[in-house]
mmCIF file of C-alpha atoms in Angstrom:
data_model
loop_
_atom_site.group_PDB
_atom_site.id
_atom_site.type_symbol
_atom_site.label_atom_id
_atom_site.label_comp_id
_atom_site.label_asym_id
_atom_site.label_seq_id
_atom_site.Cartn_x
_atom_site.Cartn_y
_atom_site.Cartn_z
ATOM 1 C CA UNK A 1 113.557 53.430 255.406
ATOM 2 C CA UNK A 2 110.641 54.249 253.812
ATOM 3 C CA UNK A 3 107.329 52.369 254.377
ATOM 4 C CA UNK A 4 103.983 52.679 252.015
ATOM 5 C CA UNK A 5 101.327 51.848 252.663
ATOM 6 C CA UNK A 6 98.138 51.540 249.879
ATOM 7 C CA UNK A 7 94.463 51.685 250.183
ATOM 8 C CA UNK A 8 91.381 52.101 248.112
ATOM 9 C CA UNK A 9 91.025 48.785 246.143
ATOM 10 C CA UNK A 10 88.147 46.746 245.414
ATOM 11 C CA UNK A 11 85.803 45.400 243.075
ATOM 12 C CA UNK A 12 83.835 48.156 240.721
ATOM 13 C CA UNK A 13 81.723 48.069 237.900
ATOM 14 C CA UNK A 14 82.982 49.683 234.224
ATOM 15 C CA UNK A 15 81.996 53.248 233.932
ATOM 16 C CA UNK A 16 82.170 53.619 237.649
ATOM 17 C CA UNK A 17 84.787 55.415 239.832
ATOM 18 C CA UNK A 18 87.603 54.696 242.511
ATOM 19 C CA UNK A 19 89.936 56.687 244.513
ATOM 20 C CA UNK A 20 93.817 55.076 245.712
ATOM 21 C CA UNK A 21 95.300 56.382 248.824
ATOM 22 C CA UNK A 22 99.087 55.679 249.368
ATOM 23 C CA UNK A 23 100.736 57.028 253.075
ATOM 24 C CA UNK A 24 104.254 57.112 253.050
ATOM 25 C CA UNK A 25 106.096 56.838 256.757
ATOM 26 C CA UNK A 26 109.543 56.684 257.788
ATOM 27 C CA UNK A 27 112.910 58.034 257.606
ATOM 28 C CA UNK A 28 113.386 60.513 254.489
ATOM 29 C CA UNK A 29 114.118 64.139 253.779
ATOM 30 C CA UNK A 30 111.861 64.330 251.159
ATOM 31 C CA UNK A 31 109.834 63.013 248.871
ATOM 32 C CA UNK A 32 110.634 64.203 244.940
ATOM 33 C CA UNK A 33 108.490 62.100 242.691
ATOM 34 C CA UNK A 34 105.545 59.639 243.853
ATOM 35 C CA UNK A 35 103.488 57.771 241.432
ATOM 36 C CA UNK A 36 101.107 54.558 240.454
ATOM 37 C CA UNK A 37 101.985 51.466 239.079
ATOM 38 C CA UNK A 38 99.790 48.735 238.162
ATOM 39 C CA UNK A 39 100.419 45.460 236.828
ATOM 40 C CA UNK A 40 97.708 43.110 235.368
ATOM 41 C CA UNK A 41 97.738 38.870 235.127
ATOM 42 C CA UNK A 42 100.690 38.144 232.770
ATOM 43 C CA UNK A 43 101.886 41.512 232.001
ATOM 44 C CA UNK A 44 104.608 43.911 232.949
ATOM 45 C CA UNK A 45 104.389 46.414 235.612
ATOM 46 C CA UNK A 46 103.741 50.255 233.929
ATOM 47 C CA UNK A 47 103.670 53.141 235.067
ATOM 48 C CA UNK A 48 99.998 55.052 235.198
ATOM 49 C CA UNK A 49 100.432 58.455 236.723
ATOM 50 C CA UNK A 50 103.580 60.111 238.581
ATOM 51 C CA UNK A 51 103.707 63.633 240.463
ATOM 52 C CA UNK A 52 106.474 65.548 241.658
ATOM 53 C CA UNK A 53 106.772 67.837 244.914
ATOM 54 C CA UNK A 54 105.668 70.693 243.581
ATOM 55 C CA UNK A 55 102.892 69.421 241.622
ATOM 56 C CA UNK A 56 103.759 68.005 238.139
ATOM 57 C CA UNK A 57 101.972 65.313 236.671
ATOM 58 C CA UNK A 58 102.742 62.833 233.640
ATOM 59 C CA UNK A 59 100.186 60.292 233.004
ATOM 60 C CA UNK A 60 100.209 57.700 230.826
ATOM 61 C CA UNK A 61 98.127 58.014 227.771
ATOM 62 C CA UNK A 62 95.687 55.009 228.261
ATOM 63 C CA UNK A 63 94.797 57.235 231.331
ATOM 64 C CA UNK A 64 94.536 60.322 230.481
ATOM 65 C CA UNK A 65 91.092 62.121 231.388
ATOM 66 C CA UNK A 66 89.979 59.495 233.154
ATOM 67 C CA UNK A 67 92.398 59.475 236.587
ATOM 68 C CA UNK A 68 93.908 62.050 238.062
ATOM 69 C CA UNK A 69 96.630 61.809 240.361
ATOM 70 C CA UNK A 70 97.386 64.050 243.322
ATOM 71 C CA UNK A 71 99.174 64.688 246.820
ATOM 72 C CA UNK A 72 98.942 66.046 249.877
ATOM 73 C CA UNK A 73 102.999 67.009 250.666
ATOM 74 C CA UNK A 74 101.738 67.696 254.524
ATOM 75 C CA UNK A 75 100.767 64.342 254.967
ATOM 76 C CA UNK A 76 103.285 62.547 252.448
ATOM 77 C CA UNK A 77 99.804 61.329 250.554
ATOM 78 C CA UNK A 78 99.489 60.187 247.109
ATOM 79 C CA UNK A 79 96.060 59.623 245.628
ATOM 80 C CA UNK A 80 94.653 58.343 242.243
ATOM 81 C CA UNK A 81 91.253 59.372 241.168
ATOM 82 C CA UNK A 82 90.250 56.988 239.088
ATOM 83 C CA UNK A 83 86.628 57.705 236.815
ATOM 84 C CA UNK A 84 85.083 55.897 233.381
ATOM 85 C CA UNK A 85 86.542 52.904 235.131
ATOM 86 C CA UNK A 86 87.069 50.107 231.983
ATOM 87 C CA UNK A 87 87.830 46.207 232.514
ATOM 88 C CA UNK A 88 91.264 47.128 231.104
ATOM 89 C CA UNK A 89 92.666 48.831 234.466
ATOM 90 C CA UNK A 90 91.850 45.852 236.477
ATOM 91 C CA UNK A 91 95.213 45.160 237.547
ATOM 92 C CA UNK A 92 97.154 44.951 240.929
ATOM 93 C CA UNK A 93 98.318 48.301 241.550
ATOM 94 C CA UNK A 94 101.165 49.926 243.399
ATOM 95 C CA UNK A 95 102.284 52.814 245.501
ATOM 96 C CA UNK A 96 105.907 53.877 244.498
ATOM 97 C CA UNK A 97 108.312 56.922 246.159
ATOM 98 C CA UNK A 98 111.591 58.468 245.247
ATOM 99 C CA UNK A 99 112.682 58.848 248.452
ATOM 100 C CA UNK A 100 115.544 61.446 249.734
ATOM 101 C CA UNK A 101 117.390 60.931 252.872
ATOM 102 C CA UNK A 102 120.867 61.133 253.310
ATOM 103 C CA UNK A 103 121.697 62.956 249.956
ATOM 104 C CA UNK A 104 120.497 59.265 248.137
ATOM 105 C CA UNK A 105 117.376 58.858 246.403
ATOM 106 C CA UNK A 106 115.850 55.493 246.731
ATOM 107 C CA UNK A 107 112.846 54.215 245.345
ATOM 108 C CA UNK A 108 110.113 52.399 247.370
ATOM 109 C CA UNK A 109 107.344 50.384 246.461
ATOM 110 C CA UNK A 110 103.971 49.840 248.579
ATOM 111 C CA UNK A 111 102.696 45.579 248.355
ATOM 112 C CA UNK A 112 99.758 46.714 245.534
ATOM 113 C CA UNK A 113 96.139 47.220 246.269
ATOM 114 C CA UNK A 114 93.830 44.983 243.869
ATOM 115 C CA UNK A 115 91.574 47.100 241.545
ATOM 116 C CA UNK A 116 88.562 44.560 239.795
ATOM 117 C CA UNK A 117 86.523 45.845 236.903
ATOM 118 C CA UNK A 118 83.390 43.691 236.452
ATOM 119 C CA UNK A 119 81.757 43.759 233.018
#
């Protein structure tokens, strides 16, 4: 089992700037692929920004230049840099893992940190 665990969430102006932390604990081999999700009032959950082990990144293209998404493999860490904050991210968002153990990959998903854009 894999448990995440988010932080980093709170109310900013537009233009301003936030950085997500995500911590992922448990039992695993590895961790391929971690990412950010968000999900706003009413809409579907979407992928922002994934990276794998060794360091790729895909981000969506609403995001693009503005966050940047990162990890620290030593401390199973995922972060999201977030700058040029608009009122269009505010949205609930969420840790996820592809998680190895056992020679199955499983995904997990962290309980969403709330990210507020005031106008």
């Amino acid at each position: 089992q894999v448990q995440l665990v988010e932080s980093g969430g709170g109310l900013v102006q537009a233009g301003g700037s936030l950085r997500l932390s995500c911590a992922a604990s448990g039992r695993f081999f590895s961790i391929k692929t971690m990412g950010w999700y968000r999900q706003a009032p009413g809409k579907q959950r979407d992928v922002v920004a994934t990276i794998t082990s060794d360091g790729a990144t895909n981000y969506t293209d609403s995001v693009k230049g503005r966050f940047t998404i990162s990890r620290d493999n030593a401390k199973n860490t995922v972060y999201l840099q977030m700058n040029s904050l608009k009122p269009e991210d505010t949205a609930v968002y969420y840790c996820n893992a592809d998680a190895v153990y056992l020679l199955r990959r499983t995904p997990y998903w962290g309980q969403g940190t709330q990210v507020t854009l005031s106008s």
